[in-house]
Amino acid sequence: MSDRFPQYTTDYISGVMSLRKPQTASLKILEDILNSVTLRKGMNLRGALGAVHAMYPICSDFEREFMSLTFALATGVGKTRLMGAFIAYLYTQHNIRNYFVVAPNTTIYEKLKRDLWDYNSSKYVFRGLGCFSTRPQIITDDDYKSKQISSFESDVRIFVYNIDKFNKEDANMRKVNEIIGDSFYRYLTALPDLVLIMDESHHYRAERGAAALNELHPLLGLELTATPLVTKGSKQVPFKNVVYEYPLSKAIEDGYTRTPFAVTRTDIDFYNFGDEQLDKMMLIDGITCHENIKRKLEVYAVNHGKPIVKPFMLVVCKDTDHATWVEHYVRSDEFRNGAYRDKTIMIHSKQTGAETEANTRLLLDVEKSENPVEIVIHVNMLKEGWDVNNLYTIVPLRTAASKVLREQMVGRGLRLPYGERTGDRDVDAVMLTAHDKFNDILAEAQKGDSIFKAGNVIKVEEIKPEEVVYPQLTFAIEPDDELEKAYAHTQIEKTDTADTLIKKASALIKAEVVEHIQHTPAHTISPEQERQIAETVGQKIAEDEDLGQIYKKNELPLIAWIHYQTVEIHRAAASKFIPIPRIQVTDAGVEEYSFVDFDLDITVFNHVPIKNELLLQNLEDMQDRQRIKGDAIDFEGYNPKKVILEQLRQKPEIDYEKCSGLLFKLISQVCSHYEALYGVNGMQNIIMMYKRDIGNKIYQQMLRHFYCENGFLQEEVIGTRNYNLQPSYSCSERVNLFSDNYTESIQSVLFEGIRNGVFSEAKFDSRPELVLARVLETDSDVQNWLRPAPQEFKITYNRGHLYEPDFVVETEDVIYLVEVKGEDKINDPDVIAKKKRGVQYCEAVSRWGKANGYKEWRYLFIPSKEVMPNSSFLQLAKRFQEQ
């Protein structure tokens, strides 16, 4: 072991690299193995295999002429990042300096080069690590021909090559090189510490590739793949050297990918359809899903200040003739009236020349918003390395129904466009039209390793066309009053045409004022901009066919009125907004960790006392084992509770001083559980032998009741935002705020006719929120209220999560930040963390407001059952104020 970097433990590397759970587990497994097996060239492979098999029984054969370990991680989990962690660990703890990374094709080769070398890339694998005095040197292509390898100025050298570069007898790498004095290939084989890292390693199981890798004689092989299977004839045989499996089903469950949904139709026997009829129905249903998610992505991006993700649909066909028919249909007027004629490309192996080049370029850039492509038609599965994050709809037409192929297809659409799950079901989903395969998928969903869940079903007929709506600002101006004042100001003759002109001009002024406030960089309107708005409105009225004549006839008084009205509308808009104090965190302080009180789920503690035996193991021959009867283990003086406590105190989130009461309670529950089953001696036996696992099981349950808060957060208000952000809504139904005559779920309904709030429309997540909105709309003590847009408040909690309050309510003396929560959520750790940050925010802005002439802020946390149609807001405020 190296003593140069003692702090570079696997825990430290996992922390600074922000590794995900499966990446951390892989790194720990490598550490466990190398703590038990001494790496050296010419090592006893049989003995090493026995040691590895004893720790990880699924590994029964290295399958190569060197120790090679496979880490089978699902697509999208981060295999390249794990490579960086492996290299950092092997360098800092085992002083290994030479790595040979092999790629199966040009696409992945180019990706690996960029991710291992480009410091400016967001995917640079060594980000966060300070153990390299200079960045690891990347040696690729023909670098070995043009430079002295010893001249590379780095402790660590990483050779990155495509498998085709060296698996042929006449490859240049095998020819003698004058600079090296030997072939580059032989130079590599002579390195005493060469570690071979194989990306997508299922490609290197064929005879020629396997032989080329064996001839490198590496110290160690690390294999990374999402499909640890090798095809032999018509069978797929699992790898025998897997030490860790993290399947796609687990990655989906743990939130590292999007969630797949199966799309079908109800009560239709698809076997009564001809092939062409079924294809058309699946394409129409697929495009319905595509158009639906396209609107949802637009709304999400606007509301959260994110770049818009442009989704596309992948159609998988059985052969090139089939693909050609699909392309003709999708480009025809029969399919959505020709809307996708110029938004479709077809990719297959029989294309040649300019068509292939143009389509490939469009395919590679399909993530870019300026790329027009929304439908990609493909014959076979797209090659590995084509990793996109905007594939949202997959339509498999007459393709094989095997589970593996389904996973490969869906796997293309699992990457998260924003790098992590957003919490928005639609943004975090990928759709697979299932139709004739639906029963197969449902049967598959019942199995534990399925990527589908029985509940993840979408019925096409239930997807309602939705519109995207930007709610309008409410103005406390009656239309009749507006007309009367306009005539008084202009002294023009009152006619129906003049009425129409005044109403249109007023509507245009409102639209222009709101547009300036919401969408110009400054979000304000200066006197000069007021003049520009008035001129724009006047020009539009003058160009109107029906109104231009009367406008020109009365141009001077109308221009004066439009200028006056622009100023008045701006003033009315500014007064309508609720000023939101903007917080700047000047000193993040010290993060504090808290746990909500809970009782253990004791059913997972199922250990039994071990037999009183000793095991003798021959380290040369792992099959040579003997068991002998041991003396009785003496547990006198042994404190099991203290042993478990020591395990838990090693966990970074657990502060003994803060949660000693909870720890004592949980540990006592475990000890009492085992004592009731096996007596005191049996309980002590179990805890002595399984202390680490018991500690981990308690810890895992504690994390479900854990939240983080900024203990000494220092905040200052740096002014107010004098306008409120205009949210964006998608809806399939519109009703009046006070109407219960809606058929959709409440989350899909846009409620209109709001007069007392900032905006004239709003959506709600629950019935209690709607009821509270009705109370606010009619309560005379409420001057103004708002359903804040997601980015309205920049209040963060639990390590950067954004808190979005339910309501802001303004009364004569106080502005309230209001949260409405179901009784079942009141003790949820996430809810408690939000509440604490909401209270902190209100305290900070109230101190500032007192000094600067603004209203006090208070935080209300209202249980949903307490919101009644006859509630008064101030009574709710008195009962549920948190400060």
PDB file of C-alpha atoms in Angstrom, residues 314-549:
ATOM      1  CA  LEU A 314     -37.240   6.742 -32.291  1.00  0.00           C
ATOM      2  CA  VAL A 315     -39.019   4.307 -34.615  1.00  0.00           C
ATOM      3  CA  VAL A 316     -37.365   0.868 -34.846  1.00  0.00           C
ATOM      4  CA  CYS A 317     -38.197  -1.109 -38.023  1.00  0.00           C
ATOM      5  CA  LYS A 318     -37.589  -4.729 -39.017  1.00  0.00           C
ATOM      6  CA  ASP A 319     -35.736  -4.107 -42.316  1.00  0.00           C
ATOM      7  CA  THR A 320     -34.920  -1.389 -44.840  1.00  0.00           C
ATOM      8  CA  ASP A 321     -38.074  -1.930 -46.950  1.00  0.00           C
ATOM      9  CA  HIS A 322     -40.181  -1.589 -43.810  1.00  0.00           C
ATOM     10  CA  ALA A 323     -38.266   1.567 -42.824  1.00  0.00           C
ATOM     11  CA  THR A 324     -38.821   3.073 -46.282  1.00  0.00           C
ATOM     12  CA  TRP A 325     -42.600   2.486 -46.008  1.00  0.00           C
ATOM     13  CA  VAL A 326     -42.623   4.074 -42.541  1.00  0.00           C
ATOM     14  CA  GLU A 327     -40.698   7.100 -43.806  1.00  0.00           C
ATOM     15  CA  HIS A 328     -43.162   7.625 -46.690  1.00  0.00           C
ATOM     16  CA  TYR A 329     -46.114   7.381 -44.301  1.00  0.00           C
ATOM     17  CA  VAL A 330     -44.628   9.724 -41.671  1.00  0.00           C
ATOM     18  CA  ARG A 331     -43.784  12.319 -44.329  1.00  0.00           C
ATOM     19  CA  SER A 332     -47.264  12.108 -45.909  1.00  0.00           C
ATOM     20  CA  ASP A 333     -50.281  14.357 -45.332  1.00  0.00           C
ATOM     21  CA  GLU A 334     -52.051  11.367 -43.790  1.00  0.00           C
ATOM     22  CA  PHE A 335     -49.714  11.591 -40.784  1.00  0.00           C
ATOM     23  CA  ARG A 336     -50.487  14.755 -38.770  1.00  0.00           C
ATOM     24  CA  ASN A 337     -51.233  16.669 -41.992  1.00  0.00           C
ATOM     25  CA  GLY A 338     -47.603  16.508 -43.083  1.00  0.00           C
ATOM     26  CA  ALA A 339     -46.332  18.297 -39.956  1.00  0.00           C
ATOM     27  CA  TYR A 340     -43.284  15.998 -39.741  1.00  0.00           C
ATOM     28  CA  ARG A 341     -42.374  15.971 -43.433  1.00  0.00           C
ATOM     29  CA  ASP A 342     -39.209  17.983 -42.805  1.00  0.00           C
ATOM     30  CA  LYS A 343     -38.563  16.732 -39.272  1.00  0.00           C
ATOM     31  CA  THR A 344     -37.836  13.082 -40.047  1.00  0.00           C
ATOM     32  CA  ILE A 345     -34.652  11.211 -40.925  1.00  0.00           C
ATOM     33  CA  MET A 346     -34.041   7.547 -41.716  1.00  0.00           C
ATOM     34  CA  ILE A 347     -30.807   5.754 -40.814  1.00  0.00           C
ATOM     35  CA  HIS A 348     -29.852   2.310 -42.105  1.00  0.00           C
ATOM     36  CA  SER A 349     -26.786   0.469 -43.381  1.00  0.00           C
ATOM     37  CA  LYS A 350     -27.821   0.529 -47.060  1.00  0.00           C
ATOM     38  CA  GLN A 351     -27.670   4.305 -47.300  1.00  0.00           C
ATOM     39  CA  THR A 352     -24.632   5.676 -49.130  1.00  0.00           C
ATOM     40  CA  GLY A 353     -22.854   8.898 -49.927  1.00  0.00           C
ATOM     41  CA  ALA A 354     -24.241  12.325 -49.164  1.00  0.00           C
ATOM     42  CA  GLU A 355     -27.533  11.032 -47.727  1.00  0.00           C
ATOM     43  CA  THR A 356     -25.728   8.976 -45.099  1.00  0.00           C
ATOM     44  CA  GLU A 357     -23.394  11.833 -44.209  1.00  0.00           C
ATOM     45  CA  ALA A 358     -26.199  14.407 -43.882  1.00  0.00           C
ATOM     46  CA  ASN A 359     -28.448  12.118 -41.837  1.00  0.00           C
ATOM     47  CA  THR A 360     -25.605  11.005 -39.589  1.00  0.00           C
ATOM     48  CA  ARG A 361     -24.746  14.643 -38.877  1.00  0.00           C
ATOM     49  CA  LEU A 362     -28.387  15.357 -37.979  1.00  0.00           C
ATOM     50  CA  LEU A 363     -28.468  12.246 -35.796  1.00  0.00           C
ATOM     51  CA  LEU A 364     -25.321  13.153 -33.872  1.00  0.00           C
ATOM     52  CA  ASP A 365     -26.675  16.664 -33.240  1.00  0.00           C
ATOM     53  CA  VAL A 366     -30.200  15.557 -32.401  1.00  0.00           C
ATOM     54  CA  GLU A 367     -29.906  17.030 -28.872  1.00  0.00           C
ATOM     55  CA  LYS A 368     -29.407  20.566 -30.209  1.00  0.00           C
ATOM     56  CA  SER A 369     -32.500  22.762 -30.115  1.00  0.00           C
ATOM     57  CA  GLU A 370     -31.813  24.165 -33.600  1.00  0.00           C
ATOM     58  CA  ASN A 371     -31.796  20.643 -35.090  1.00  0.00           C
ATOM     59  CA  PRO A 372     -35.239  20.171 -36.738  1.00  0.00           C
ATOM     60  CA  VAL A 373     -35.330  16.367 -36.378  1.00  0.00           C
ATOM     61  CA  GLU A 374     -38.135  15.027 -34.188  1.00  0.00           C
ATOM     62  CA  ILE A 375     -38.490  11.513 -35.652  1.00  0.00           C
ATOM     63  CA  VAL A 376     -35.598   9.099 -36.251  1.00  0.00           C
ATOM     64  CA  ILE A 377     -36.421   5.930 -38.202  1.00  0.00           C
ATOM     65  CA  HIS A 378     -33.882   3.149 -37.732  1.00  0.00           C
ATOM     66  CA  VAL A 379     -33.619  -0.468 -38.805  1.00  0.00           C
ATOM     67  CA  ASN A 380     -31.454  -2.031 -36.146  1.00  0.00           C
ATOM     68  CA  MET A 381     -30.476  -0.825 -32.703  1.00  0.00           C
ATOM     69  CA  LEU A 382     -28.256   2.224 -32.788  1.00  0.00           C
ATOM     70  CA  LYS A 383     -24.628   1.552 -31.901  1.00  0.00           C
ATOM     71  CA  GLU A 384     -23.215   1.860 -28.408  1.00  0.00           C
ATOM     72  CA  GLY A 385     -21.692   5.227 -27.743  1.00  0.00           C
ATOM     73  CA  TRP A 386     -24.620   7.094 -29.263  1.00  0.00           C
ATOM     74  CA  ASP A 387     -25.640   8.533 -25.925  1.00  0.00           C
ATOM     75  CA  VAL A 388     -28.406  11.128 -26.125  1.00  0.00           C
ATOM     76  CA  ASN A 389     -30.532  12.546 -23.340  1.00  0.00           C
ATOM     77  CA  ASN A 390     -33.593  13.698 -25.302  1.00  0.00           C
ATOM     78  CA  LEU A 391     -35.088  10.433 -26.586  1.00  0.00           C
ATOM     79  CA  TYR A 392     -38.517  10.373 -24.952  1.00  0.00           C
ATOM     80  CA  THR A 393     -40.656   8.095 -27.151  1.00  0.00           C
ATOM     81  CA  ILE A 394     -39.736   4.703 -28.633  1.00  0.00           C
ATOM     82  CA  VAL A 395     -41.939   2.929 -31.195  1.00  0.00           C
ATOM     83  CA  PRO A 396     -40.775  -0.644 -31.916  1.00  0.00           C
ATOM     84  CA  LEU A 397     -42.554  -1.862 -35.078  1.00  0.00           C
ATOM     85  CA  ARG A 398     -42.579  -5.623 -35.708  1.00  0.00           C
ATOM     86  CA  THR A 399     -39.337  -6.077 -33.783  1.00  0.00           C
ATOM     87  CA  ALA A 400     -38.207  -8.972 -31.618  1.00  0.00           C
ATOM     88  CA  ALA A 401     -39.953  -9.213 -28.285  1.00  0.00           C
ATOM     89  CA  SER A 402     -37.105 -10.495 -26.108  1.00  0.00           C
ATOM     90  CA  LYS A 403     -36.518  -8.910 -22.716  1.00  0.00           C
ATOM     91  CA  VAL A 404     -32.870  -8.115 -23.581  1.00  0.00           C
ATOM     92  CA  LEU A 405     -33.820  -6.292 -26.777  1.00  0.00           C
ATOM     93  CA  ARG A 406     -36.534  -4.363 -24.948  1.00  0.00           C
ATOM     94  CA  GLU A 407     -34.005  -3.271 -22.337  1.00  0.00           C
ATOM     95  CA  GLN A 408     -31.527  -2.236 -25.033  1.00  0.00           C
ATOM     96  CA  MET A 409     -34.190  -0.179 -26.792  1.00  0.00           C
ATOM     97  CA  VAL A 410     -35.468   1.494 -23.646  1.00  0.00           C
ATOM     98  CA  GLY A 411     -31.894   2.003 -22.439  1.00  0.00           C
ATOM     99  CA  ARG A 412     -31.426   4.540 -25.229  1.00  0.00           C
ATOM    100  CA  GLY A 413     -34.003   6.792 -23.580  1.00  0.00           C
ATOM    101  CA  LEU A 414     -32.946   6.594 -19.954  1.00  0.00           C
ATOM    102  CA  ARG A 415     -30.310   9.311 -19.711  1.00  0.00           C
ATOM    103  CA  LEU A 416     -31.380  12.305 -17.644  1.00  0.00           C
ATOM    104  CA  PRO A 417     -31.325  15.563 -19.663  1.00  0.00           C
ATOM    105  CA  TYR A 418     -30.631  17.701 -16.582  1.00  0.00           C
ATOM    106  CA  GLY A 419     -28.147  15.250 -15.014  1.00  0.00           C
ATOM    107  CA  GLU A 420     -30.506  14.189 -12.229  1.00  0.00           C
ATOM    108  CA  ARG A 421     -34.155  13.465 -11.668  1.00  0.00           C
ATOM    109  CA  THR A 422     -36.264  16.601 -11.539  1.00  0.00           C
ATOM    110  CA  GLY A 423     -39.221  15.255  -9.566  1.00  0.00           C
ATOM    111  CA  ASP A 424     -41.498  16.012 -12.530  1.00  0.00           C
ATOM    112  CA  ARG A 425     -42.969  12.678 -13.659  1.00  0.00           C
ATOM    113  CA  ASP A 426     -43.132  13.604 -17.333  1.00  0.00           C
ATOM    114  CA  VAL A 427     -39.625  15.061 -17.539  1.00  0.00           C
ATOM    115  CA  ASP A 428     -38.318  11.943 -15.778  1.00  0.00           C
ATOM    116  CA  ALA A 429     -40.078   9.443 -18.083  1.00  0.00           C
ATOM    117  CA  VAL A 430     -39.493   7.583 -21.341  1.00  0.00           C
ATOM    118  CA  MET A 431     -42.413   6.056 -23.290  1.00  0.00           C
ATOM    119  CA  LEU A 432     -42.412   2.696 -25.092  1.00  0.00           C
ATOM    120  CA  THR A 433     -45.482   1.993 -27.221  1.00  0.00           C
ATOM    121  CA  ALA A 434     -46.246  -1.595 -26.298  1.00  0.00           C
ATOM    122  CA  HIS A 435     -49.581  -2.443 -27.991  1.00  0.00           C
ATOM    123  CA  ASP A 436     -49.173  -6.033 -29.277  1.00  0.00           C
ATOM    124  CA  LYS A 437     -46.320  -6.694 -26.777  1.00  0.00           C
ATOM    125  CA  PHE A 438     -48.214  -5.230 -23.832  1.00  0.00           C
ATOM    126  CA  ASN A 439     -49.160  -8.527 -22.173  1.00  0.00           C
ATOM    127  CA  ASP A 440     -45.530  -9.659 -22.372  1.00  0.00           C
ATOM    128  CA  ILE A 441     -44.422  -6.457 -20.664  1.00  0.00           C
ATOM    129  CA  LEU A 442     -47.071  -6.777 -17.955  1.00  0.00           C
ATOM    130  CA  ALA A 443     -45.953 -10.336 -17.246  1.00  0.00           C
ATOM    131  CA  GLU A 444     -42.360  -9.109 -17.163  1.00  0.00           C
ATOM    132  CA  ALA A 445     -43.293  -6.285 -14.783  1.00  0.00           C
ATOM    133  CA  GLN A 446     -44.231  -8.799 -12.112  1.00  0.00           C
ATOM    134  CA  LYS A 447     -40.640 -10.074 -11.950  1.00  0.00           C
ATOM    135  CA  GLY A 448     -38.137  -8.566  -9.568  1.00  0.00           C
ATOM    136  CA  ASP A 449     -35.545  -7.693 -12.234  1.00  0.00           C
ATOM    137  CA  SER A 450     -37.944  -6.021 -14.650  1.00  0.00           C
ATOM    138  CA  ILE A 451     -37.224  -2.475 -15.808  1.00  0.00           C
ATOM    139  CA  PHE A 452     -40.980  -1.965 -15.955  1.00  0.00           C
ATOM    140  CA  LYS A 453     -43.387  -1.726 -13.046  1.00  0.00           C
ATOM    141  CA  ALA A 454     -46.980  -2.886 -13.288  1.00  0.00           C
ATOM    142  CA  GLY A 455     -48.157   0.605 -12.316  1.00  0.00           C
ATOM    143  CA  ASN A 456     -46.147   2.359 -15.041  1.00  0.00           C
ATOM    144  CA  VAL A 457     -48.815   2.077 -17.706  1.00  0.00           C
ATOM    145  CA  ILE A 458     -50.174   4.913 -19.834  1.00  0.00           C
ATOM    146  CA  LYS A 459     -53.326   4.470 -21.920  1.00  0.00           C
ATOM    147  CA  VAL A 460     -53.243   6.469 -25.114  1.00  0.00           C
ATOM    148  CA  GLU A 461     -56.913   7.363 -24.972  1.00  0.00           C
ATOM    149  CA  GLU A 462     -56.300   9.024 -21.600  1.00  0.00           C
ATOM    150  CA  ILE A 463     -53.669  11.399 -23.009  1.00  0.00           C
ATOM    151  CA  LYS A 464     -55.635  14.588 -23.571  1.00  0.00           C
ATOM    152  CA  PRO A 465     -54.276  17.301 -25.866  1.00  0.00           C
ATOM    153  CA  GLU A 466     -52.889  20.017 -23.620  1.00  0.00           C
ATOM    154  CA  GLU A 467     -52.193  23.658 -24.281  1.00  0.00           C
ATOM    155  CA  VAL A 468     -49.405  25.760 -22.833  1.00  0.00           C
ATOM    156  CA  VAL A 469     -50.744  28.823 -21.020  1.00  0.00           C
ATOM    157  CA  TYR A 470     -48.962  31.895 -19.661  1.00  0.00           C
ATOM    158  CA  PRO A 471     -51.332  33.454 -17.070  1.00  0.00           C
ATOM    159  CA  GLN A 472     -52.099  37.124 -17.442  1.00  0.00           C
ATOM    160  CA  LEU A 473     -51.581  39.812 -14.859  1.00  0.00           C
ATOM    161  CA  THR A 474     -54.791  40.929 -13.193  1.00  0.00           C
ATOM    162  CA  PHE A 475     -55.569  44.659 -13.396  1.00  0.00           C
ATOM    163  CA  ALA A 476     -58.067  46.271 -11.035  1.00  0.00           C
ATOM    164  CA  ILE A 477     -59.518  48.264 -13.923  1.00  0.00           C
ATOM    165  CA  GLU A 478     -63.111  47.842 -15.062  1.00  0.00           C
ATOM    166  CA  PRO A 479     -63.497  47.921 -18.887  1.00  0.00           C
ATOM    167  CA  ASP A 480     -66.375  50.418 -18.722  1.00  0.00           C
ATOM    168  CA  ASP A 481     -64.343  52.770 -16.508  1.00  0.00           C
ATOM    169  CA  GLU A 482     -61.493  52.452 -18.968  1.00  0.00           C
ATOM    170  CA  LEU A 483     -63.711  53.525 -21.866  1.00  0.00           C
ATOM    171  CA  GLU A 484     -65.185  56.450 -19.944  1.00  0.00           C
ATOM    172  CA  LYS A 485     -61.738  57.757 -18.940  1.00  0.00           C
ATOM    173  CA  ALA A 486     -60.427  57.359 -22.501  1.00  0.00           C
ATOM    174  CA  TYR A 487     -63.259  59.430 -23.970  1.00  0.00           C
ATOM    175  CA  ALA A 488     -62.801  62.061 -21.265  1.00  0.00           C
ATOM    176  CA  HIS A 489     -59.078  62.245 -22.033  1.00  0.00           C
ATOM    177  CA  THR A 490     -59.322  62.312 -25.843  1.00  0.00           C
ATOM    178  CA  GLN A 491     -62.657  64.144 -26.321  1.00  0.00           C
ATOM    179  CA  ILE A 492     -63.237  62.049 -29.453  1.00  0.00           C
ATOM    180  CA  GLU A 493     -66.734  61.043 -30.617  1.00  0.00           C
ATOM    181  CA  LYS A 494     -68.105  57.872 -28.953  1.00  0.00           C
ATOM    182  CA  THR A 495     -68.883  55.194 -31.559  1.00  0.00           C
ATOM    183  CA  ASP A 496     -68.744  51.388 -31.729  1.00  0.00           C
ATOM    184  CA  THR A 497     -65.546  51.635 -33.789  1.00  0.00           C
ATOM    185  CA  ALA A 498     -63.974  54.017 -31.272  1.00  0.00           C
ATOM    186  CA  ASP A 499     -64.941  51.576 -28.481  1.00  0.00           C
ATOM    187  CA  THR A 500     -63.174  48.771 -30.372  1.00  0.00           C
ATOM    188  CA  LEU A 501     -60.078  50.933 -30.942  1.00  0.00           C
ATOM    189  CA  ILE A 502     -59.792  51.912 -27.251  1.00  0.00           C
ATOM    190  CA  LYS A 503     -60.262  48.310 -26.066  1.00  0.00           C
ATOM    191  CA  LYS A 504     -57.694  46.983 -28.534  1.00  0.00           C
ATOM    192  CA  ALA A 505     -55.179  49.724 -27.694  1.00  0.00           C
ATOM    193  CA  SER A 506     -55.636  49.048 -23.978  1.00  0.00           C
ATOM    194  CA  ALA A 507     -55.136  45.292 -24.483  1.00  0.00           C
ATOM    195  CA  LEU A 508     -51.987  45.921 -26.555  1.00  0.00           C
ATOM    196  CA  ILE A 509     -50.570  48.245 -23.883  1.00  0.00           C
ATOM    197  CA  LYS A 510     -51.151  45.650 -21.162  1.00  0.00           C
ATOM    198  CA  ALA A 511     -49.497  42.921 -23.263  1.00  0.00           C
ATOM    199  CA  GLU A 512     -46.468  45.114 -24.060  1.00  0.00           C
ATOM    200  CA  VAL A 513     -46.035  46.220 -20.431  1.00  0.00           C
ATOM    201  CA  VAL A 514     -46.202  42.615 -19.154  1.00  0.00           C
ATOM    202  CA  GLU A 515     -43.829  41.467 -21.906  1.00  0.00           C
ATOM    203  CA  HIS A 516     -41.258  44.108 -20.899  1.00  0.00           C
ATOM    204  CA  ILE A 517     -41.533  43.323 -17.206  1.00  0.00           C
ATOM    205  CA  GLN A 518     -41.297  39.559 -17.653  1.00  0.00           C
ATOM    206  CA  HIS A 519     -38.943  39.068 -20.574  1.00  0.00           C
ATOM    207  CA  THR A 520     -36.560  41.998 -21.019  1.00  0.00           C
ATOM    208  CA  PRO A 521     -33.205  41.607 -19.210  1.00  0.00           C
ATOM    209  CA  ALA A 522     -33.849  44.464 -16.781  1.00  0.00           C
ATOM    210  CA  HIS A 523     -37.430  43.376 -15.934  1.00  0.00           C
ATOM    211  CA  THR A 524     -38.337  47.043 -15.472  1.00  0.00           C
ATOM    212  CA  ILE A 525     -39.750  49.829 -17.631  1.00  0.00           C
ATOM    213  CA  SER A 526     -37.977  53.175 -17.857  1.00  0.00           C
ATOM    214  CA  PRO A 527     -39.655  56.402 -19.110  1.00  0.00           C
ATOM    215  CA  GLU A 528     -37.894  55.875 -22.432  1.00  0.00           C
ATOM    216  CA  GLN A 529     -39.309  52.323 -22.682  1.00  0.00           C
ATOM    217  CA  GLU A 530     -42.784  53.657 -21.823  1.00  0.00           C
ATOM    218  CA  ARG A 531     -42.486  55.966 -24.847  1.00  0.00           C
ATOM    219  CA  GLN A 532     -41.339  53.061 -27.032  1.00  0.00           C
ATOM    220  CA  ILE A 533     -44.295  50.919 -25.901  1.00  0.00           C
ATOM    221  CA  ALA A 534     -46.726  53.749 -26.693  1.00  0.00           C
ATOM    222  CA  GLU A 535     -45.207  54.226 -30.169  1.00  0.00           C
ATOM    223  CA  THR A 536     -45.393  50.475 -30.867  1.00  0.00           C
ATOM    224  CA  VAL A 537     -49.064  50.338 -29.859  1.00  0.00           C
ATOM    225  CA  GLY A 538     -49.903  53.425 -31.929  1.00  0.00           C
ATOM    226  CA  GLN A 539     -48.211  51.924 -34.996  1.00  0.00           C
ATOM    227  CA  LYS A 540     -50.116  48.620 -34.646  1.00  0.00           C
ATOM    228  CA  ILE A 541     -53.441  50.461 -34.367  1.00  0.00           C
ATOM    229  CA  ALA A 542     -52.597  52.663 -37.354  1.00  0.00           C
ATOM    230  CA  GLU A 543     -51.832  49.561 -39.469  1.00  0.00           C
ATOM    231  CA  ASP A 544     -55.104  47.864 -38.521  1.00  0.00           C
ATOM    232  CA  GLU A 545     -57.409  47.663 -41.576  1.00  0.00           C
ATOM    233  CA  ASP A 546     -60.576  48.333 -39.583  1.00  0.00           C
ATOM    234  CA  LEU A 547     -59.229  50.894 -37.115  1.00  0.00           C
ATOM    235  CA  GLY A 548     -56.544  52.740 -39.058  1.00  0.00           C
ATOM    236  CA  GLN A 549     -58.877  55.338 -40.520  1.00  0.00           C
TER     237      GLN A 549
END
